Amino acid sequence: MALIVQKYGGTSVGNIERIKSVAQRVARFKAQGHQIVVVVSAMSGETDRLIHLAKQIQAHPDPREFDVMVSTGEQVSIALLSMALIDLGLKARSYTGAQVRILTDNAHNKARILNIDETNMRNDLQAGYVVVVAGFQGVDEKGNITTLGRGGSDTTGVALAAALNADECQIYTDVDGVYTTDPRIVPEARRLKTITFEEMLEMASLGSKVLQIRSVGFAGKYKVKLRVLSSFEEAGEGTLITFEEDEKMEQAIISGIAFNRDEAKITILDVPDRPGIAYQILGPIAEANIDVDMIVQNVGHDGMTDFSFTVHRSDFAKAMGILKKQVAPHIGAREVTGDDKITKVSAVGVGMRSHAGIASKMFRTLAEEGINIQMISTSEIKISVVIDEKYMELAVRVLHKAFELDHQV
Ligand code: ASP
Ligand code: MG
């Protein structure tokens, strides 16, 4: 008997038929004698619908009220799924995040989980219930409803698995695993049987959209056994996320080509080249809760330098505003320019640690297609480039081919 946390995403509970089919899958696991905690997202499209409603009243909705509203999508799903389970003759009980008491900080719209009270869940599991928990939400110390950011139900699933010390956390979605790249762009893309946590972190943060990045970090930290599978298939082993040190097999050099369309680049021209300048530029950006990704500072010339960095496209206008109004006049920079038509493309693989020449192969492949590289960043297991968004699909296709990702077994 195992304790399994299963998380079902929006498309997996997208309509009544799908909810019934999820209930049947849960019932099959229950019949095998397992204890099951189910985490569900809102029905597909529902969160977007709610956000659209809010924006018709306030262009930038009040963060607290926004959370009160968008958290309702998941509340509908947990009740419907519990009814479907009860209808199959199972014992089931639903909980909102606040009812479990998933305690978070008070950063509305992107709150972090601080603590999970397991008491209710443990008691219910002992008594033979399937526990159904609303993803994406929690409650702060003062009782305010909070949400964890788009895709946050993955994080709820992993966090519950960690708190309950579950044997496995299964993330059911509309794809049957993690692929070498997006099959909509490269039809030859293959499902990976395993991928390491480190690679998955890079793939997720680079926009591979299979799992919310924070959930992968969480799983790595608490050693949660994580598997991504399709809820549209009867059987299938999906992709298991492993730890590199457990990996006995020969590693592929590159595991995948990831990309992120929603990037924007900001450059501050002619900044005085002196200590503290990076802090003066990026401090106010961090204070505004804007995540910065790639950062490049040029070699100084005549006491001046240029400074560029990338942000998520949705933060672009806000970041430009801060730099133009608060930062540039203050530090005496000449100009702030921006480009929100860029994308980041990356080659990811732990095998890179032991192989030279990956970067030059990547740059040569892009050069042969006439694709200009605007920024480069590297880590031990990835190489990322920023390019014009109009070349993104081409870049992904040629890199996937160059690294022979369609060939491996
Ligand atoms: N319903 C939320 C969203 O669409 C959370 C989730 O699905 O994970 O972002
Ligand atoms: Mg999702």
Coordinates of C-alpha atoms and ligand atoms in Angstrom, one line a residue:
M1 CA 0.0 0.0 0.0
A2 CA 1.3 3.4 -1.0
L3 CA 0.4 7.0 -0.3
I4 CA 0.0 8.6 -3.7
V5 CA -0.6 12.3 -4.5
Q6 CA -2.2 12.7 -7.9
K7 CA -2.6 16.2 -9.4
Y8 CA -4.9 16.7 -12.4
G9 CA -4.6 19.8 -14.5
G10 CA -7.3 21.9 -16.1
T11 CA -7.8 19.9 -19.3
S12 CA -7.9 16.7 -17.2
V13 CA -11.0 18.1 -15.4
G14 CA -12.1 20.2 -18.4
N15 CA -15.7 18.9 -18.5
I16 CA -18.0 16.5 -16.7
E17 CA -17.0 13.5 -18.8
R18 CA -13.3 14.2 -17.9
I19 CA -14.1 14.6 -14.2
K20 CA -15.9 11.2 -14.3
S21 CA -12.9 9.6 -15.9
V22 CA -10.6 11.1 -13.3
A23 CA -12.8 9.6 -10.6
Q24 CA -12.6 6.2 -12.3
R25 CA -8.8 6.4 -12.4
V26 CA -8.7 7.4 -8.7
A27 CA -11.1 4.5 -7.9
R28 CA -8.7 2.0 -9.7
F29 CA -5.8 3.2 -7.5
K30 CA -8.0 3.1 -4.4
A31 CA -9.1 -0.5 -5.3
Q32 CA -5.4 -1.5 -5.3
G33 CA -5.3 -0.5 -1.7
H34 CA -3.5 2.8 -2.0
Q35 CA -4.2 6.0 0.0
I36 CA -4.9 8.8 -2.4
V37 CA -4.8 12.5 -2.1
V38 CA -6.0 14.3 -5.3
V39 CA -5.1 17.9 -6.1
V40 CA -7.1 19.6 -8.9
S41 CA -6.8 22.7 -11.0
A42 CA -9.8 24.7 -12.2
M43 CA -11.6 23.4 -15.3
S44 CA -9.7 24.5 -18.4
G45 CA -10.3 28.0 -19.4
E46 CA -11.9 28.9 -16.0
T47 CA -9.0 30.8 -14.5
D48 CA -8.7 32.8 -17.7
R49 CA -12.4 33.5 -17.6
L50 CA -12.2 34.8 -14.1
I51 CA -9.2 36.9 -14.7
H52 CA -11.0 38.5 -17.7
L53 CA -14.0 39.3 -15.5
A54 CA -11.7 41.1 -13.0
K55 CA -10.0 43.1 -15.7
Q56 CA -13.2 44.5 -17.0
I57 CA -13.5 46.2 -13.6
Q58 CA -9.9 47.0 -12.8
A59 CA -7.1 46.9 -15.4
H60 CA -4.8 45.9 -12.5
P61 CA -7.1 44.1 -10.1
D62 CA -6.7 44.6 -6.4
P63 CA -4.4 41.7 -5.5
R64 CA -6.4 40.5 -2.4
E65 CA -9.7 40.5 -4.2
F66 CA -8.1 39.0 -7.3
D67 CA -7.1 36.0 -5.1
V68 CA -10.5 35.7 -3.6
M69 CA -12.0 35.4 -7.0
V70 CA -9.5 33.3 -9.0
S71 CA -9.3 30.7 -6.2
T72 CA -13.0 29.8 -6.9
G73 CA -12.2 27.9 -10.0
E74 CA -10.5 25.1 -8.0
Q75 CA -13.3 25.1 -5.5
V76 CA -15.7 24.1 -8.2
S77 CA -13.4 21.3 -9.4
I78 CA -12.9 19.7 -5.9
A79 CA -16.6 19.6 -5.2
L80 CA -17.4 18.1 -8.6
L81 CA -14.7 15.5 -8.4
S82 CA -15.7 14.5 -4.8
M83 CA -19.3 14.1 -6.0
A84 CA -18.1 11.9 -8.9
L85 CA -16.1 9.8 -6.4
I86 CA -19.0 9.5 -4.0
D87 CA -21.2 8.6 -7.0
L88 CA -18.9 5.6 -7.6
G89 CA -19.4 4.5 -4.1
L90 CA -16.1 5.8 -2.6
K91 CA -15.7 7.9 0.4
A92 CA -14.4 11.3 -0.6
R93 CA -14.0 14.7 1.0
S94 CA -12.9 18.0 -0.5
Y95 CA -10.9 20.8 1.0
T96 CA -10.0 24.3 -0.1
G97 CA -6.4 25.4 0.6
A98 CA -7.6 27.4 3.6
Q99 CA -9.5 24.4 5.0
V100 CA -6.5 22.1 4.8
R101 CA -4.6 25.1 6.1
I102 CA -2.0 25.5 3.5
L103 CA -0.3 28.4 5.2
T104 CA 1.4 30.9 2.8
D105 CA 3.1 34.2 3.0
N106 CA 1.0 37.2 2.1
A107 CA 2.4 37.9 -1.4
H108 CA -1.0 37.8 -3.1
N109 CA -1.0 36.3 -6.7
K110 CA 2.4 34.6 -6.1
A111 CA 2.4 33.4 -2.6
R112 CA 4.8 30.9 -1.2
I113 CA 3.8 27.9 0.9
L114 CA 5.2 28.1 4.4
N115 CA 3.5 25.2 6.2
I116 CA 0.9 22.5 5.6
D117 CA -1.3 21.1 8.4
E118 CA -1.7 17.4 7.7
T119 CA -4.1 16.6 10.5
N120 CA -7.3 16.6 8.5
M121 CA -5.8 14.8 5.6
R122 CA -4.2 12.1 7.7
N123 CA -7.4 11.5 9.7
D124 CA -9.5 11.2 6.5
L125 CA -7.0 8.8 4.8
Q126 CA -7.0 6.6 7.9
A127 CA -10.8 6.5 7.7
G128 CA -10.6 5.4 4.1
Y129 CA -11.5 8.7 2.4
V130 CA -10.0 10.0 -0.8
V131 CA -8.9 13.5 0.0
V132 CA -9.5 16.1 -2.7
V133 CA -7.6 19.4 -2.3
A134 CA -7.9 22.6 -4.3
G135 CA -4.7 23.4 -6.0
F136 CA -3.1 26.9 -6.5
Q137 CA -4.3 28.4 -3.2
G138 CA -3.6 28.8 0.4
V139 CA -4.3 31.2 3.3
D140 CA -2.0 33.7 5.0
E141 CA -1.5 34.1 8.7
K142 CA -4.4 36.6 8.9
G143 CA -6.8 34.3 7.0
N144 CA -6.6 36.1 3.7
I145 CA -7.0 33.8 0.7
T146 CA -3.8 33.7 -1.4
T147 CA -2.9 32.1 -4.8
L148 CA 0.4 30.6 -5.9
G149 CA 0.8 32.0 -9.4
R150 CA -0.3 30.5 -12.7
G151 CA 0.2 26.8 -12.8
G152 CA 0.4 26.8 -9.0
S153 CA -1.6 23.6 -8.6
D154 CA 1.6 21.6 -9.5
T155 CA 3.3 23.2 -6.5
T156 CA 0.3 22.3 -4.3
G157 CA 0.6 18.7 -5.4
V158 CA 4.3 18.5 -4.8
A159 CA 4.1 20.4 -1.5
L160 CA 1.3 18.0 -0.2
A161 CA 3.4 15.0 -1.3
A162 CA 6.4 16.4 0.6
A163 CA 4.3 17.2 3.7
L164 CA 2.7 13.7 3.7
N165 CA 5.9 12.0 2.8
A166 CA 4.1 10.4 -0.1
D167 CA 5.6 7.5 -2.1
E168 CA 5.0 9.3 -5.4
C169 CA 3.6 12.5 -6.8
Q170 CA 1.9 11.9 -10.1
I171 CA 1.2 15.0 -12.3
Y172 CA -1.6 14.2 -14.8
T173 CA -1.8 16.5 -17.7
D174 CA -2.7 16.5 -21.4
V175 CA 0.7 15.3 -22.6
D176 CA 2.1 11.9 -21.8
G177 CA 5.4 13.1 -20.4
V178 CA 8.3 15.5 -20.9
Y179 CA 9.5 15.8 -24.5
T180 CA 12.8 16.7 -26.1
T181 CA 11.1 19.8 -27.2
D182 CA 7.5 21.0 -28.0
P183 CA 6.1 18.4 -30.5
R184 CA 4.0 21.1 -32.1
I185 CA 7.2 22.7 -33.3
V186 CA 9.2 19.6 -34.0
P187 CA 7.0 16.6 -34.8
E188 CA 10.0 14.2 -34.3
A189 CA 10.3 15.3 -30.6
R190 CA 10.5 12.2 -28.3
R191 CA 9.2 11.5 -24.9
L192 CA 11.9 11.2 -22.3
K193 CA 11.6 8.2 -20.0
T194 CA 13.6 10.0 -17.4
I195 CA 14.9 13.5 -16.9
T196 CA 17.0 14.8 -14.0
F197 CA 15.6 17.4 -11.6
E198 CA 18.4 19.8 -12.7
E199 CA 17.4 19.4 -16.3
M200 CA 13.7 19.7 -15.5
L201 CA 14.3 22.9 -13.6
E202 CA 16.0 24.3 -16.7
M203 CA 13.3 23.0 -19.0
A204 CA 10.5 24.4 -16.9
S205 CA 12.1 27.8 -16.2
L206 CA 12.9 28.0 -19.9
G207 CA 9.2 27.7 -20.7
S208 CA 8.6 24.1 -21.4
K209 CA 5.3 24.6 -19.6
V210 CA 4.9 21.0 -18.4
L211 CA 5.3 21.8 -14.7
Q212 CA 5.3 25.0 -12.7
I213 CA 9.0 25.7 -12.0
R214 CA 8.5 26.2 -8.3
S215 CA 7.0 22.7 -8.0
V216 CA 10.2 21.2 -9.5
G217 CA 12.4 23.0 -7.1
F218 CA 10.2 21.9 -4.2
A219 CA 10.3 18.3 -5.4
G220 CA 14.1 18.4 -5.7
K221 CA 14.5 19.9 -2.3
Y222 CA 12.3 17.4 -0.5
K223 CA 13.2 14.5 -2.7
V224 CA 9.6 13.9 -3.8
K225 CA 9.4 11.2 -6.5
L226 CA 7.7 13.0 -9.3
R227 CA 6.2 11.6 -12.5
V228 CA 4.4 13.4 -15.3
L229 CA 1.8 11.4 -17.1
S230 CA -1.3 11.7 -19.4
S231 CA -4.8 11.6 -18.0
F232 CA -6.0 10.8 -21.5
E233 CA -4.3 7.4 -21.6
E234 CA -5.3 4.3 -19.8
A235 CA -1.7 3.2 -19.1
G236 CA 1.7 4.7 -19.7
E237 CA 4.7 5.3 -17.6
G238 CA 5.1 9.0 -18.5
T239 CA 8.4 10.7 -17.6
L240 CA 10.0 10.1 -14.2
I241 CA 12.0 12.9 -12.8
T242 CA 15.2 11.5 -11.3
F243 CA 18.2 12.6 -9.3
E244 CA 21.4 12.7 -11.2
E245 CA 23.4 10.7 -8.6
D246 CA 20.8 7.8 -9.0
E247 CA 21.1 7.8 -12.7
K248 CA 23.1 4.7 -13.7
M249 CA 22.5 4.9 -17.5
E250 CA 24.7 6.6 -20.0
Q251 CA 23.5 10.2 -20.1
A252 CA 22.6 11.8 -23.4
I253 CA 24.7 15.0 -23.8
I254 CA 21.7 17.1 -24.5
S255 CA 18.2 16.1 -23.2
G256 CA 16.2 18.8 -24.8
I257 CA 15.7 22.2 -26.5
A258 CA 13.7 24.5 -24.4
F259 CA 12.4 27.9 -25.3
N260 CA 10.6 30.8 -23.7
R261 CA 8.6 33.1 -25.9
D262 CA 7.5 35.6 -23.3
E263 CA 10.8 37.4 -22.7
A264 CA 11.7 41.0 -23.0
K265 CA 15.1 42.7 -23.1
I266 CA 16.0 46.1 -21.5
T267 CA 19.2 48.0 -22.0
I268 CA 20.4 51.0 -20.1
L269 CA 22.9 52.9 -22.2
D270 CA 25.9 54.9 -20.9
V271 CA 25.8 54.1 -17.3
P272 CA 28.7 55.4 -15.2
D273 CA 31.0 52.4 -14.6
R274 CA 31.4 52.4 -10.8
P275 CA 30.8 50.1 -7.8
G276 CA 27.1 49.7 -6.8
I277 CA 25.7 50.4 -10.3
A278 CA 24.2 46.9 -10.8
Y279 CA 22.6 47.2 -7.4
Q280 CA 21.1 50.6 -8.2
I281 CA 19.6 49.3 -11.4
L282 CA 18.3 46.0 -10.2
G283 CA 17.5 46.8 -6.6
P284 CA 14.3 48.8 -7.5
I285 CA 13.4 46.0 -10.0
A286 CA 13.6 43.4 -7.3
E287 CA 11.6 45.6 -4.9
A288 CA 8.8 45.7 -7.5
N289 CA 8.8 41.8 -7.4
I290 CA 10.0 41.5 -11.0
D291 CA 12.2 38.5 -11.7
V292 CA 15.3 39.2 -13.7
D293 CA 16.8 36.4 -15.8
M294 CA 19.8 37.0 -18.0
I295 CA 22.1 39.9 -17.1
V296 CA 24.9 41.3 -19.2
Q297 CA 27.2 44.2 -18.4
N298 CA 29.5 45.4 -21.0
V299 CA 33.2 46.1 -20.5
G300 CA 33.5 49.8 -19.6
H301 CA 34.7 52.5 -22.0
D302 CA 35.6 56.0 -20.9
G303 CA 34.1 55.4 -17.5
M304 CA 30.8 54.4 -19.0
T305 CA 29.2 51.0 -19.7
D306 CA 25.9 49.5 -21.0
F307 CA 23.8 47.2 -18.9
S308 CA 21.2 44.7 -20.3
F309 CA 18.9 42.2 -18.7
T310 CA 15.8 40.2 -19.5
V311 CA 12.4 40.0 -17.7
H312 CA 9.2 38.3 -18.3
R313 CA 7.2 40.1 -21.0
S314 CA 4.3 40.8 -18.6
D315 CA 6.7 42.8 -16.4
F316 CA 8.2 44.7 -19.3
A317 CA 6.2 47.9 -19.1
K318 CA 6.5 48.0 -15.3
A319 CA 10.3 47.5 -15.5
M320 CA 10.7 50.2 -18.2
G321 CA 8.7 52.6 -16.1
I322 CA 10.8 52.1 -13.0
L323 CA 14.0 52.5 -15.0
K324 CA 13.0 55.6 -16.9
K325 CA 11.4 57.4 -14.0
Q326 CA 13.4 56.3 -10.9
V327 CA 16.7 54.8 -12.0
A328 CA 18.1 56.5 -15.1
P329 CA 17.8 60.1 -14.0
H330 CA 19.2 59.1 -10.6
I331 CA 22.3 57.4 -11.8
G332 CA 22.9 59.6 -14.8
A333 CA 22.3 57.1 -17.6
R334 CA 21.9 58.3 -21.2
E335 CA 19.0 56.2 -22.3
V336 CA 16.8 53.2 -21.6
T337 CA 15.8 51.0 -24.6
G338 CA 13.7 47.9 -24.7
D339 CA 12.6 45.1 -27.0
D340 CA 9.7 42.8 -26.2
K341 CA 10.0 40.8 -29.4
I342 CA 12.7 38.4 -28.3
T343 CA 12.7 34.8 -27.2
K344 CA 15.2 32.6 -25.3
V345 CA 16.2 29.2 -26.7
S346 CA 18.3 26.8 -24.7
A347 CA 20.0 23.5 -25.0
V348 CA 19.8 21.6 -21.7
G349 CA 21.6 18.4 -20.6
V350 CA 23.6 17.2 -17.6
G351 CA 25.8 15.4 -20.1
M352 CA 27.3 18.8 -21.0
R353 CA 29.3 18.6 -17.8
S354 CA 31.6 16.1 -19.3
H355 CA 31.5 17.2 -22.9
A356 CA 33.2 20.2 -24.5
G357 CA 32.2 21.9 -27.7
I358 CA 28.5 22.0 -27.1
A359 CA 28.3 25.8 -27.1
S360 CA 30.3 26.1 -30.4
K361 CA 28.0 23.5 -32.0
M362 CA 25.0 25.5 -31.0
F363 CA 26.4 28.8 -32.2
R364 CA 27.5 27.3 -35.5
T365 CA 24.1 25.8 -36.1
L366 CA 22.4 29.2 -35.5
A367 CA 24.9 31.0 -37.7
E368 CA 24.3 28.6 -40.6
E369 CA 20.7 29.8 -40.5
G370 CA 21.6 33.4 -40.3
I371 CA 20.1 33.8 -36.9
N372 CA 21.7 36.6 -34.9
I373 CA 22.4 35.9 -31.2
Q374 CA 21.7 38.9 -29.0
M375 CA 22.6 37.6 -25.6
I376 CA 24.2 34.4 -24.3
S377 CA 24.2 32.8 -20.9
T378 CA 25.5 29.4 -19.8
S379 CA 25.5 27.2 -16.8
E380 CA 27.0 23.8 -16.2
I381 CA 24.0 22.1 -17.8
K382 CA 22.6 24.6 -20.3
I383 CA 23.4 27.2 -22.9
S384 CA 20.8 29.9 -23.6
V385 CA 20.6 32.4 -26.3
V386 CA 18.3 35.4 -26.8
I387 CA 17.2 35.8 -30.4
D388 CA 14.6 37.7 -32.4
E389 CA 11.2 36.0 -31.7
K390 CA 10.6 35.5 -35.4
Y391 CA 13.4 33.0 -35.6
M392 CA 12.3 30.9 -32.6
E393 CA 10.7 28.0 -34.3
L394 CA 13.5 27.7 -36.9
A395 CA 16.1 27.8 -34.1
V396 CA 14.4 25.1 -32.1
R397 CA 14.1 22.9 -35.2
V398 CA 17.7 23.2 -36.3
L399 CA 19.0 22.7 -32.8
H400 CA 16.9 19.6 -32.2
K401 CA 18.3 18.1 -35.4
A402 CA 21.9 19.2 -34.8
F403 CA 21.9 17.5 -31.4
E404 CA 20.2 14.4 -32.9
L405 CA 17.4 14.4 -30.4
D406 CA 15.1 12.7 -32.8
H407 CA 17.4 9.7 -33.1
Q408 CA 18.2 8.5 -29.6
V409 CA 16.5 5.6 -27.9
Ligands
ASP1 N1 -5.9 27.3 -12.3 C1 -4.7 27.9 -12.1 C2 -4.1 28.4 -13.4 O1 -4.7 28.2 -14.5 C3 -3.7 27.0 -11.4 C4 -3.3 25.8 -12.1 O2 -4.0 25.3 -13.0 O3 -2.3 25.2 -11.8 O4 -3.0 28.9 -13.5
MG2 MG -0.8 23.5 -15.4

